[in-house]
Each structure stands twice: as structure tokens, then as C-alpha cells.
Coordinates of N, CA and C in Angstrom, one line a residue:
Chain A
A9 N 32.7 -6.6 16.0 CA 31.5 -6.0 15.3 C 30.6 -5.4 16.4
Q10 N 29.9 -4.3 16.1 CA 29.0 -3.7 17.0 C 27.6 -3.9 16.6
S11 N 26.7 -3.9 17.5 CA 25.3 -3.9 17.2 C 24.5 -3.2 18.3
V12 N 23.3 -2.8 17.9 CA 22.4 -2.2 18.9 C 21.0 -2.8 18.8
T13 N 20.4 -3.1 19.9 CA 19.0 -3.6 19.9 C 18.2 -2.7 20.8
Q14 N 17.2 -2.1 20.1 CA 16.2 -1.3 20.9 C 15.0 -2.3 21.1
L15 N 14.7 -2.6 22.3 CA 13.9 -3.7 22.6 C 12.4 -3.4 22.3
D16 N 12.0 -2.2 22.2 CA 10.6 -1.8 22.0 C 10.5 -1.0 20.7
S17 N 9.7 -1.3 19.8 CA 9.5 -0.5 18.6 C 8.5 0.7 19.0
H18 N 7.6 0.5 20.0 CA 6.8 1.6 20.4 C 6.7 1.5 21.9
V19 N 6.6 2.7 22.6 CA 6.4 2.8 24.0 C 5.3 3.8 24.2
S20 N 4.3 3.5 25.0 CA 3.2 4.4 25.2 C 3.1 4.7 26.7
V21 N 3.0 6.0 27.0 CA 3.0 6.4 28.4 C 1.9 7.6 28.6
S22 N 1.5 7.8 29.8 CA 0.6 9.0 30.0 C 1.5 10.1 30.5
E23 N 1.0 11.3 30.1 CA 1.8 12.5 30.5 C 2.0 12.5 32.0
G24 N 3.2 12.8 32.5 CA 3.5 12.9 33.9 C 4.0 11.6 34.5
T25 N 4.0 10.5 33.7 CA 4.5 9.2 34.2 C 5.9 9.0 33.7
P26 N 6.7 8.1 34.3 CA 8.1 7.9 33.9 C 8.2 7.3 32.5
V27 N 9.3 7.5 31.9 CA 9.6 7.0 30.6 C 10.8 6.1 30.7
L28 N 10.8 4.9 30.1 CA 11.9 4.0 30.0 C 12.0 3.5 28.5
L29 N 13.1 3.8 27.9 CA 13.3 3.3 26.5 C 14.6 2.4 26.6
R30 N 14.5 1.2 26.2 CA 15.5 0.2 26.5 C 16.5 0.1 25.3
C31 N 17.7 -0.1 25.6 CA 18.7 -0.3 24.5 C 19.8 -1.2 25.0
N32 N 20.1 -2.3 24.3 CA 21.2 -3.2 24.6 C 22.2 -3.1 23.4
Y33 N 23.5 -3.2 23.7 CA 24.5 -3.1 22.6 C 25.5 -4.2 22.7
S34 N 26.2 -4.5 21.7 CA 27.4 -5.3 21.7 C 28.5 -4.6 21.0
S35 N 29.7 -4.7 21.6 CA 30.8 -4.0 21.0 C 32.1 -4.7 21.4
S36 N 33.0 -4.7 20.4 CA 34.3 -5.4 20.7 C 35.2 -4.6 21.6
Y37 N 35.1 -3.3 21.6 CA 36.0 -2.4 22.3 C 35.2 -1.5 23.3
S38 N 35.8 -0.5 23.8 CA 35.1 0.4 24.6 C 34.3 1.4 23.7
P39 N 33.0 1.3 23.7 CA 32.2 2.1 22.8 C 31.9 3.4 23.3
S40 N 31.5 4.3 22.4 CA 30.8 5.5 22.8 C 29.3 5.2 22.4
L41 N 28.4 5.7 23.3 CA 27.0 5.5 23.2 C 26.2 6.8 23.2
F42 N 25.2 6.8 22.3 CA 24.5 8.0 22.2 C 23.0 7.7 22.1
W43 N 22.2 8.7 22.5 CA 20.7 8.7 22.3 C 20.4 9.9 21.5
Y44 N 19.7 9.7 20.4 CA 19.2 10.8 19.5 C 17.7 10.8 19.5
V45 N 17.1 11.9 19.3 CA 15.6 12.1 19.2 C 15.3 12.7 17.8
Q46 N 14.2 12.2 17.2 CA 13.8 12.8 16.0 C 12.3 13.1 16.1
H47 N 12.0 14.4 16.0 CA 10.6 14.9 15.9 C 10.2 14.9 14.5
P48 N 8.9 14.8 14.2 CA 8.4 14.7 12.8 C 9.0 15.8 11.9
N49 N 9.5 15.4 10.8 CA 10.0 16.4 9.8 C 11.2 17.2 10.3
K50 N 11.9 16.7 11.3 CA 13.1 17.4 11.8 C 14.3 16.4 11.7
G51 N 15.5 17.0 11.8 CA 16.7 16.2 11.9 C 16.8 15.5 13.2
L52 N 17.8 14.6 13.3 CA 18.0 13.9 14.6 C 18.8 14.9 15.5
Q53 N 18.4 14.9 16.8 CA 19.0 15.8 17.7 C 19.6 15.0 18.8
L54 N 20.8 15.3 19.2 CA 21.5 14.6 20.3 C 20.9 14.9 21.6
L55 N 20.5 13.8 22.3 CA 20.0 13.9 23.7 C 21.1 13.8 24.7
L56 N 21.9 12.8 24.5 CA 23.1 12.7 25.5 C 24.0 11.7 24.8
K57 N 25.2 11.6 25.5 CA 26.3 10.7 25.0 C 27.1 10.2 26.2
Y58 N 27.6 9.0 26.0 CA 28.5 8.4 27.0 C 29.8 8.1 26.3
T59 N 30.9 8.6 26.9 CA 32.2 8.4 26.3 C 33.2 8.1 27.4
S60 N 32.9 7.1 28.2 CA 33.8 6.5 29.2 C 34.1 7.4 30.4
A61 N 33.2 8.3 30.6 CA 33.4 9.1 31.8 C 32.3 8.6 32.9
A62 N 31.5 9.4 33.4 CA 30.5 9.0 34.4 C 29.5 8.0 33.8
T63 N 29.2 7.0 34.5 CA 28.2 6.0 33.9 C 26.8 6.5 33.8
L64 N 26.4 7.5 34.7 CA 25.1 8.1 34.6 C 25.3 9.4 33.8
V65 N 24.6 9.4 32.7 CA 24.8 10.6 31.8 C 23.5 11.4 31.8
K66 N 23.6 12.7 32.0 CA 22.4 13.5 31.9 C 22.4 14.3 30.6
G67 N 21.2 14.3 30.0 CA 21.1 15.0 28.8 C 20.1 16.1 28.8
I68 N 19.7 16.5 27.6 CA 18.7 17.7 27.6 C 17.3 17.2 27.9
N69 N 16.5 18.2 28.2 CA 15.0 18.0 28.4 C 14.7 17.0 29.5
G70 N 15.6 16.8 30.5 CA 15.4 16.0 31.6 C 15.6 14.5 31.4
F71 N 16.2 14.1 30.3 CA 16.5 12.7 30.0 C 17.9 12.4 30.6
E72 N 18.0 11.1 31.0 CA 19.3 10.6 31.4 C 19.4 9.1 31.0
A73 N 20.6 8.6 31.0 CA 20.8 7.2 30.6 C 22.0 6.7 31.5
E74 N 21.9 5.4 31.8 CA 22.9 4.8 32.6 C 23.6 3.7 31.8
F75 N 24.9 3.8 31.7 CA 25.8 2.8 31.1 C 26.0 1.7 32.0
K76 N 25.6 0.5 31.7 CA 25.8 -0.7 32.6 C 26.6 -1.7 31.7
K77 N 27.9 -1.8 32.0 CA 28.7 -2.6 31.2 C 28.4 -4.1 31.4
S78 N 28.1 -4.5 32.6 CA 27.8 -5.9 32.9 C 26.5 -6.4 32.2
E79 N 25.6 -5.4 32.0 CA 24.4 -5.8 31.3 C 24.4 -5.4 29.8
T80 N 25.5 -4.8 29.4 CA 25.6 -4.2 28.0 C 24.3 -3.4 27.7
S81 N 23.9 -2.6 28.6 CA 22.7 -1.8 28.4 C 23.0 -0.3 28.5
F82 N 22.1 0.5 27.9 CA 22.2 2.0 27.9 C 20.8 2.5 27.8
H83 N 20.0 2.2 28.8 CA 18.6 2.6 28.8 C 18.4 4.1 29.0
L84 N 17.4 4.6 28.3 CA 17.1 6.0 28.5 C 15.9 6.2 29.4
T85 N 15.9 7.2 30.3 CA 14.8 7.4 31.2 C 14.5 8.9 31.4
K86 N 13.3 9.1 31.8 CA 12.9 10.4 32.2 C 11.8 10.3 33.3
P87 N 11.9 11.1 34.4 CA 11.0 10.9 35.5 C 9.5 11.1 35.1
S88 N 9.3 12.1 34.3 CA 7.9 12.6 34.0 C 7.8 13.0 32.6
A89 N 7.0 12.2 31.8 CA 6.8 12.5 30.4 C 6.0 13.8 30.1
H90 N 6.4 14.5 29.1 CA 5.7 15.6 28.6 C 5.2 15.4 27.2
M91 N 4.1 16.0 26.9 CA 3.5 15.8 25.5 C 4.6 16.1 24.4
S92 N 5.4 17.0 24.7 CA 6.4 17.4 23.6 C 7.5 16.3 23.5
D93 N 7.5 15.3 24.4 CA 8.5 14.2 24.3 C 8.1 13.2 23.2
A94 N 6.9 13.3 22.7 CA 6.5 12.3 21.7 C 7.3 12.5 20.4
A95 N 8.0 11.4 20.1 CA 9.0 11.5 19.0 C 9.6 10.1 18.8
E96 N 10.5 9.9 17.9 CA 11.2 8.7 17.7 C 12.6 8.8 18.3
Y97 N 13.1 7.8 19.0 CA 14.3 7.8 19.7 C 15.3 6.7 19.2
F98 N 16.5 7.1 19.0 CA 17.5 6.2 18.5 C 18.7 6.0 19.4
C99 N 19.0 4.8 19.7 CA 20.2 4.4 20.4 C 21.3 4.2 19.4
V100 N 22.5 4.7 19.7 CA 23.6 4.6 18.7 C 24.9 4.1 19.5
V101 N 25.6 3.2 18.9 CA 26.9 2.8 19.4 C 27.9 3.1 18.4
S102 N 29.1 3.6 18.8 CA 30.1 4.0 17.9 C 31.5 3.5 18.4
E103 N 32.2 2.8 17.5 CA 33.5 2.3 17.9 C 34.5 2.4 16.8
L104 N 35.8 2.4 17.1 CA 36.8 2.6 16.0 C 36.8 1.3 15.1
S105 N 36.8 1.6 13.8 CA 36.8 0.5 12.9 C 37.5 0.9 11.6
G106 N 38.7 0.3 11.4 CA 39.5 0.7 10.2 C 39.9 2.2 10.2
G107 N 40.1 2.7 11.3 CA 40.6 4.1 11.4 C 39.5 5.1 11.5
S108 N 38.3 4.7 11.4 CA 37.1 5.7 11.5 C 36.2 5.2 12.6
Y109 N 35.4 6.1 13.2 CA 34.4 5.8 14.1 C 33.1 5.7 13.3
I110 N 32.6 4.5 13.2 CA 31.4 4.2 12.4 C 30.2 4.0 13.3
P111 N 29.2 4.9 13.3 CA 28.0 4.7 14.2 C 27.1 3.6 13.7
T112 N 26.6 2.8 14.6 CA 25.5 1.8 14.3 C 24.3 2.2 15.1
F113 N 23.2 2.4 14.4 CA 21.9 2.8 14.9 C 21.0 1.7 15.3
G114 N 20.3 1.8 16.4 CA 19.1 0.9 16.6 C 18.0 1.3 15.7
R115 N 17.0 0.4 15.7 CA 15.9 0.6 14.8 C 14.9 1.7 15.2
G116 N 15.1 2.2 16.4 CA 14.3 3.3 16.8 C 13.1 2.9 17.7
T117 N 12.7 3.7 18.6 CA 11.6 3.5 19.5 C 10.7 4.7 19.4
S118 N 9.4 4.5 19.0 CA 8.5 5.6 18.9 C 7.8 5.8 20.3
L119 N 8.0 7.0 20.9 CA 7.4 7.3 22.2 C 6.1 8.0 21.9
I120 N 5.0 7.4 22.5 CA 3.7 8.0 22.4 C 3.3 8.5 23.8
V121 N 2.9 9.7 23.9 CA 2.5 10.3 25.2 C 1.0 10.7 25.1
H122 N 0.3 10.1 26.0 CA -1.2 10.4 26.1 C -1.4 11.4 27.1
P123 N -2.4 12.3 26.9 CA -2.8 13.4 27.8 C -3.4 12.7 29.1
Chain B
E28 N 22.9 30.6 14.2 CA 23.7 29.8 13.3 C 22.8 28.8 12.6
A29 N 23.0 28.8 11.3 CA 22.1 27.9 10.5 C 22.6 26.5 10.7
G30 N 21.6 25.6 10.7 CA 21.9 24.1 10.9 C 22.2 23.5 9.6
V31 N 22.3 22.2 9.6 CA 22.5 21.4 8.4 C 21.2 21.4 7.5
T32 N 21.4 21.7 6.3 CA 20.2 21.8 5.4 C 20.4 20.7 4.3
Q33 N 19.2 20.3 3.8 CA 19.2 19.2 2.8 C 18.2 19.6 1.7
F34 N 18.5 19.3 0.5 CA 17.6 19.6 -0.6 C 17.7 18.5 -1.6
P35 N 16.5 18.1 -2.2 CA 15.2 18.5 -1.8 C 14.7 17.8 -0.5
S36 N 13.6 18.2 0.0 CA 13.0 17.6 1.2 C 12.4 16.3 0.7
H37 N 11.8 16.2 -0.4 CA 11.2 15.0 -1.0 C 11.5 14.9 -2.5
S38 N 11.6 13.7 -2.9 CA 11.8 13.5 -4.4 C 11.1 12.2 -4.8
V39 N 10.4 12.2 -5.8 CA 9.7 11.1 -6.4 C 10.2 10.9 -7.8
I40 N 10.8 9.8 -8.1 CA 11.3 9.5 -9.4 C 10.9 8.1 -9.9
E41 N 11.1 7.9 -11.2 CA 10.9 6.5 -11.7 C 12.2 5.7 -11.7
K42 N 12.0 4.5 -11.6 CA 13.1 3.6 -11.7 C 13.9 3.9 -13.0
G43 N 15.2 3.9 -12.9 CA 16.1 4.2 -14.0 C 16.5 5.6 -14.1
Q44 N 15.8 6.5 -13.4 CA 16.1 7.9 -13.5 C 17.3 8.2 -12.5
T45 N 17.8 9.5 -12.7 CA 18.9 9.9 -11.8 C 18.3 11.0 -10.8
V46 N 18.9 10.9 -9.6 CA 18.5 11.9 -8.6 C 19.8 12.4 -7.9
T47 N 19.8 13.6 -7.6 CA 21.0 14.2 -6.9 C 20.5 14.9 -5.6
L48 N 21.0 14.5 -4.5 CA 20.6 15.0 -3.2 C 21.8 15.9 -2.8
R49 N 21.4 17.0 -2.1 CA 22.4 18.0 -1.7 C 22.3 18.2 -0.2
C50 N 23.5 18.4 0.4 CA 23.6 18.6 1.8 C 24.6 19.8 2.0
D51 N 24.1 20.8 2.8 CA 24.9 21.9 3.2 C 25.2 21.8 4.7
P52 N 26.4 21.5 5.0 CA 26.7 21.3 6.5 C 26.8 22.7 7.2
I53 N 26.9 22.6 8.5 CA 27.2 23.8 9.3 C 28.5 24.4 8.8
S54 N 28.5 25.7 8.7 CA 29.7 26.4 8.2 C 30.9 26.1 9.2
G55 N 32.0 25.7 8.6 CA 33.2 25.4 9.4 C 33.3 24.0 9.8
H56 N 32.3 23.2 9.6 CA 32.4 21.8 9.9 C 33.1 21.0 8.9
D57 N 34.3 20.4 9.2 CA 35.1 19.6 8.3 C 34.5 18.3 8.0
N58 N 33.8 17.7 9.0 CA 33.3 16.3 8.8 C 31.9 16.3 8.3
L59 N 31.6 15.5 7.3 CA 30.3 15.4 6.7 C 30.0 14.0 6.5
Y60 N 28.8 13.6 6.9 CA 28.4 12.2 6.8 C 27.1 12.0 6.1
W61 N 26.9 10.9 5.4 CA 25.7 10.6 4.8 C 25.2 9.2 5.4
Y62 N 23.9 9.2 5.6 CA 23.2 8.0 6.2 C 21.9 7.8 5.4
R63 N 21.4 6.6 5.5 CA 20.2 6.2 4.8 C 19.3 5.4 5.7
R64 N 18.0 5.6 5.7 CA 17.1 4.8 6.4 C 16.1 4.3 5.4
V65 N 16.1 3.0 5.2 CA 15.1 2.3 4.4 C 13.9 2.0 5.3
M66 N 12.7 2.1 4.7 CA 11.5 2.0 5.5 C 11.5 0.7 6.4
G67 N 11.3 0.9 7.7 CA 11.2 -0.3 8.5 C 12.6 -0.8 9.0
K68 N 13.6 -0.2 8.5 CA 15.0 -0.6 8.9 C 15.7 0.4 9.7
E69 N 16.9 0.1 10.2 CA 17.6 1.1 10.9 C 18.4 2.0 10.0
I70 N 18.8 3.2 10.6 CA 19.6 4.1 9.9 C 21.0 3.5 9.7
K71 N 21.5 3.6 8.4 CA 22.8 3.0 8.1 C 23.7 4.1 7.6
F72 N 25.0 4.0 8.0 CA 26.0 4.8 7.6 C 26.4 4.5 6.1
L73 N 26.6 5.6 5.4 CA 27.0 5.5 4.0 C 28.4 5.9 3.8
L74 N 28.7 7.1 4.1 CA 30.1 7.5 4.0 C 30.4 8.8 4.8
H75 N 31.7 9.1 4.9 CA 32.2 10.1 5.7 C 33.3 10.9 4.9
F76 N 33.1 12.2 4.9 CA 34.0 13.1 4.3 C 34.8 13.9 5.4
V77 N 36.1 14.1 5.2 CA 36.8 15.1 6.0 C 37.3 16.1 4.9
K78 N 36.7 17.3 5.1 CA 36.9 18.3 4.0 C 36.4 17.7 2.7
E79 N 37.2 17.8 1.7 CA 36.8 17.3 0.4 C 37.1 15.8 0.2
S80 N 37.8 15.2 1.1 CA 38.3 13.8 0.9 C 37.4 12.8 1.6
K81 N 37.2 11.7 0.9 CA 36.4 10.6 1.4 C 37.2 9.8 2.5
Q82 N 36.8 9.9 3.7 CA 37.5 9.2 4.8 C 37.1 7.8 4.9
D83 N 35.9 7.5 4.6 CA 35.3 6.1 4.7 C 34.1 6.1 3.9
E84 N 34.1 5.2 2.9 CA 32.9 5.0 2.1 C 32.4 3.5 2.1
S85 N 32.7 2.9 3.2 CA 32.4 1.5 3.4 C 30.9 1.1 3.4
G86 N 30.1 2.1 3.6 CA 28.7 1.9 3.7 C 27.9 2.1 2.4
M87 N 28.6 2.6 1.4 CA 28.0 2.8 0.1 C 27.5 1.5 -0.5
P88 N 26.2 1.4 -0.9 CA 25.7 0.1 -1.3 C 26.2 -0.5 -2.6
N89 N 26.5 0.4 -3.5 CA 27.0 -0.1 -4.8 C 27.5 1.1 -5.7
N90 N 27.9 0.8 -6.9 CA 28.5 1.9 -7.7 C 27.5 2.7 -8.4
R91 N 26.2 2.5 -8.1 CA 25.2 3.5 -8.6 C 25.1 4.7 -7.7
F92 N 25.8 4.7 -6.6 CA 25.8 5.8 -5.7 C 27.2 6.5 -5.8
L93 N 27.1 7.9 -6.0 CA 28.3 8.7 -6.1 C 28.2 9.9 -5.2
A94 N 29.1 10.0 -4.3 CA 29.1 11.2 -3.4 C 30.3 12.1 -3.7
E95 N 30.1 13.4 -3.7 CA 31.1 14.4 -3.9 C 31.0 15.5 -2.8
R96 N 32.1 16.1 -2.6 CA 32.1 17.3 -1.7 C 33.0 18.3 -2.3
T97 N 32.5 19.2 -3.1 CA 33.2 20.2 -3.8 C 33.8 21.2 -2.9
G98 N 35.1 21.3 -2.9 CA 35.8 22.4 -2.1 C 35.6 22.2 -0.7
G99 N 35.2 21.0 -0.2 CA 35.0 20.8 1.2 C 33.9 21.6 1.8
T100 N 32.9 22.0 1.0 CA 31.8 22.7 1.5 C 30.6 21.8 1.5
Y101 N 29.6 22.1 0.5 CA 28.4 21.3 0.4 C 28.8 19.9 -0.2
S102 N 27.9 19.0 -0.1 CA 28.1 17.6 -0.7 C 26.9 17.2 -1.5
T103 N 27.1 16.4 -2.5 CA 26.0 15.9 -3.3 C 26.1 14.3 -3.2
L104 N 25.0 13.7 -3.3 CA 24.9 12.3 -3.4 C 24.0 12.0 -4.6
K105 N 24.6 11.4 -5.6 CA 23.9 11.1 -6.8 C 23.6 9.6 -6.9
V106 N 22.4 9.3 -7.3 CA 22.0 7.9 -7.5 C 21.6 7.7 -9.0
Q107 N 22.4 6.9 -9.7 CA 22.2 6.7 -11.1 C 22.6 5.3 -11.6
P108 N 21.7 4.6 -12.1 CA 20.2 4.8 -12.2 C 19.6 4.4 -10.9
A109 N 18.5 5.0 -10.5 CA 17.8 4.7 -9.3 C 17.0 3.3 -9.5
E110 N 17.0 2.6 -8.4 CA 16.3 1.3 -8.3 C 15.2 1.4 -7.2
L111 N 14.3 0.5 -7.2 CA 13.2 0.6 -6.2 C 13.7 0.5 -4.8
E112 N 14.7 -0.3 -4.6 CA 15.2 -0.5 -3.2 C 16.0 0.7 -2.7
D113 N 16.2 1.7 -3.6 CA 16.9 2.9 -3.1 C 16.0 3.9 -2.3
S114 N 14.7 3.6 -2.4 CA 13.7 4.4 -1.6 C 14.0 4.4 -0.1
G115 N 13.9 5.6 0.4 CA 14.2 5.7 1.9 C 14.4 7.2 2.2
V116 N 14.9 7.4 3.4 CA 15.2 8.8 3.8 C 16.7 8.9 3.9
Y117 N 17.3 9.9 3.3 CA 18.7 10.1 3.3 C 19.1 11.3 4.2
F118 N 19.9 11.0 5.2 CA 20.2 12.0 6.2 C 21.7 12.4 5.9
C119 N 21.9 13.7 6.2 CA 23.3 14.2 6.2 C 23.5 14.8 7.6
A120 N 24.8 14.6 8.0 CA 25.2 15.2 9.3 C 26.6 15.8 9.2
S121 N 26.8 16.8 10.1 CA 28.2 17.3 10.1 C 28.7 17.5 11.5
S122 N 30.0 17.5 11.6 CA 30.6 17.8 12.9 C 31.9 18.5 12.7
Q123 N 32.3 19.2 13.8 CA 33.4 20.1 13.6 C 34.7 19.3 13.8
G124 N 34.7 18.4 14.8 CA 36.0 17.8 15.1 C 36.0 16.3 14.9
P125 N 36.7 15.5 15.7 CA 36.8 14.1 15.5 C 35.4 13.4 15.5
E126 N 35.4 12.2 15.1 CA 34.1 11.5 14.9 C 33.3 11.3 16.1
Q127 N 33.8 11.3 17.3 CA 33.0 11.1 18.4 C 32.3 12.4 18.9
E128 N 32.7 13.5 18.3 CA 32.0 14.7 18.7 C 30.6 14.7 18.2
T129 N 29.8 15.6 18.7 CA 28.4 15.6 18.3 C 28.2 15.8 16.9
Q130 N 27.4 15.0 16.3 CA 27.0 15.2 14.9 C 25.6 15.9 14.8
Y131 N 25.6 16.9 13.9 CA 24.3 17.7 13.7 C 23.7 17.2 12.5
F132 N 22.4 16.8 12.6 CA 21.8 16.2 11.5 C 20.8 17.2 10.7
G133 N 20.7 17.0 9.4 CA 19.7 17.7 8.6 C 18.4 16.9 8.7
P134 N 17.3 17.5 8.2 CA 16.0 16.9 8.3 C 15.8 15.7 7.4
G135 N 16.7 15.5 6.5 CA 16.6 14.3 5.6 C 15.9 14.7 4.3
T136 N 16.2 13.8 3.3 CA 15.5 13.9 2.0 C 14.8 12.5 1.8
R137 N 13.5 12.6 1.6 CA 12.7 11.4 1.4 C 12.6 11.1 0.0
L138 N 13.2 10.0 -0.4 CA 13.3 9.6 -1.8 C 12.4 8.4 -2.0
L139 N 11.5 8.5 -3.0 CA 10.6 7.4 -3.4 C 10.9 7.1 -4.9
V140 N 11.3 5.8 -5.1 CA 11.5 5.4 -6.5 C 10.4 4.5 -6.9
L141 N 9.7 4.9 -8.0 CA 8.5 4.1 -8.4 C 8.8 3.2 -9.6

């Protein structure tokens, strides 16, 4: 069985400072891992995904995440926050189950960016 | 290229009524997914269509929920009769290829059952 834990429900940063959104997962097999972002009244947009290639994954808008198997973590980072990064972020794990890949979502982390 | 669209954006109904949600995937996407987010909880998978066939409906909560995908194009999700606990945001997503490929999400339908 797979599960995802997003360790912070809210993260608050100042514009221009680094962003760290934490995600831990458990999975029986080799999972695929994703980060999605949702801006208000918009659909979820894929930021990046890990599918057993390079462990450091670069995504859109300057975000990246590092897959650490030993720590079962897939934390999302960005060197410098921008006001437009304020949104809700979801960590997702997906593994094969009964012939289908069923995604499991974390509860989401709201990123607040102060001027 | 048009994205995934969902209709309505909001719906407020009374307990016992019927509501039908619609999702139009990106043209050419064979895979269509429904998800639900109950307030304060995580987004949960409901079911997966490949063209007009249900590939996996293990996440459907009970038989009050019926999903269809006519002709492998748009999909509807009907809740009949609606209960209070059905309130939440219903998301639809589509993808072109296998499940691990990028899923494109619609903006969601916010359902409130009173």
C-alpha cells in the first residue's frame, strides 16, 4: 500500500527567500512521484515528476525536488520565492495496483509568500 | 489547445436531490479520471476510463455514484440521491497515454449538499 505525508499544512516565506515543502511517502514498489500546484480557482498543474531516472528532478518555474530512497522523501524546493508562487502544493505517489496506476495524494501544503 | 473543462463550476443542492457533473477532456486523450476532495481531506481517486470503458472504479464510494463516458469523449458523474457527505470538490483529469504520463486537470466542480 502507498501513502503520502506532507509534513506542513502551511508554509510561510518572504519573497526572495528559499522555499522547502516537505513530502514523505511509503510505497511497496518503485513509485512514481509527482508535485502538483493549484492556484485559486484553477486546475492542478504538474510541476515535476520522478520516474526512476535522475534523482534530482527539475520542474517548471524554478522548482526542483530530490528523490531520496533511504529517507523515503521527495521534498520540493525553490531558491527564491516569488509572489506568484503562492498556491497549494500536492505531493503524489503512484504505483501499480491491480493493473492500474492509482495516484495517492498528500493533503496539500499552502504556500504563503509575504512581500 | 483547450484544456480540461468541467461543468458546472459550482452546484448547491439539497440532500436527496440528483446532481450530474460533466467533464470534457482534452481532445484525443483516451484516459479520463475522476477525483474528489472532501473539505480538509486529501484528493482521492474515484475512477479511470480508457476511452469508453471503466478501467478502474475502485475509488467510487458507493452505488449512489454513477460515471459514464459516452463514445469515449466527455464524461458525466451522477450522484443520486446526494447526501451531506458528498460535498466537496470533484476534479477531472485526462491524459493521452499510460497512467504515468502527465495528467491534465480541470478546475473542479464545487458541490455543496445542504
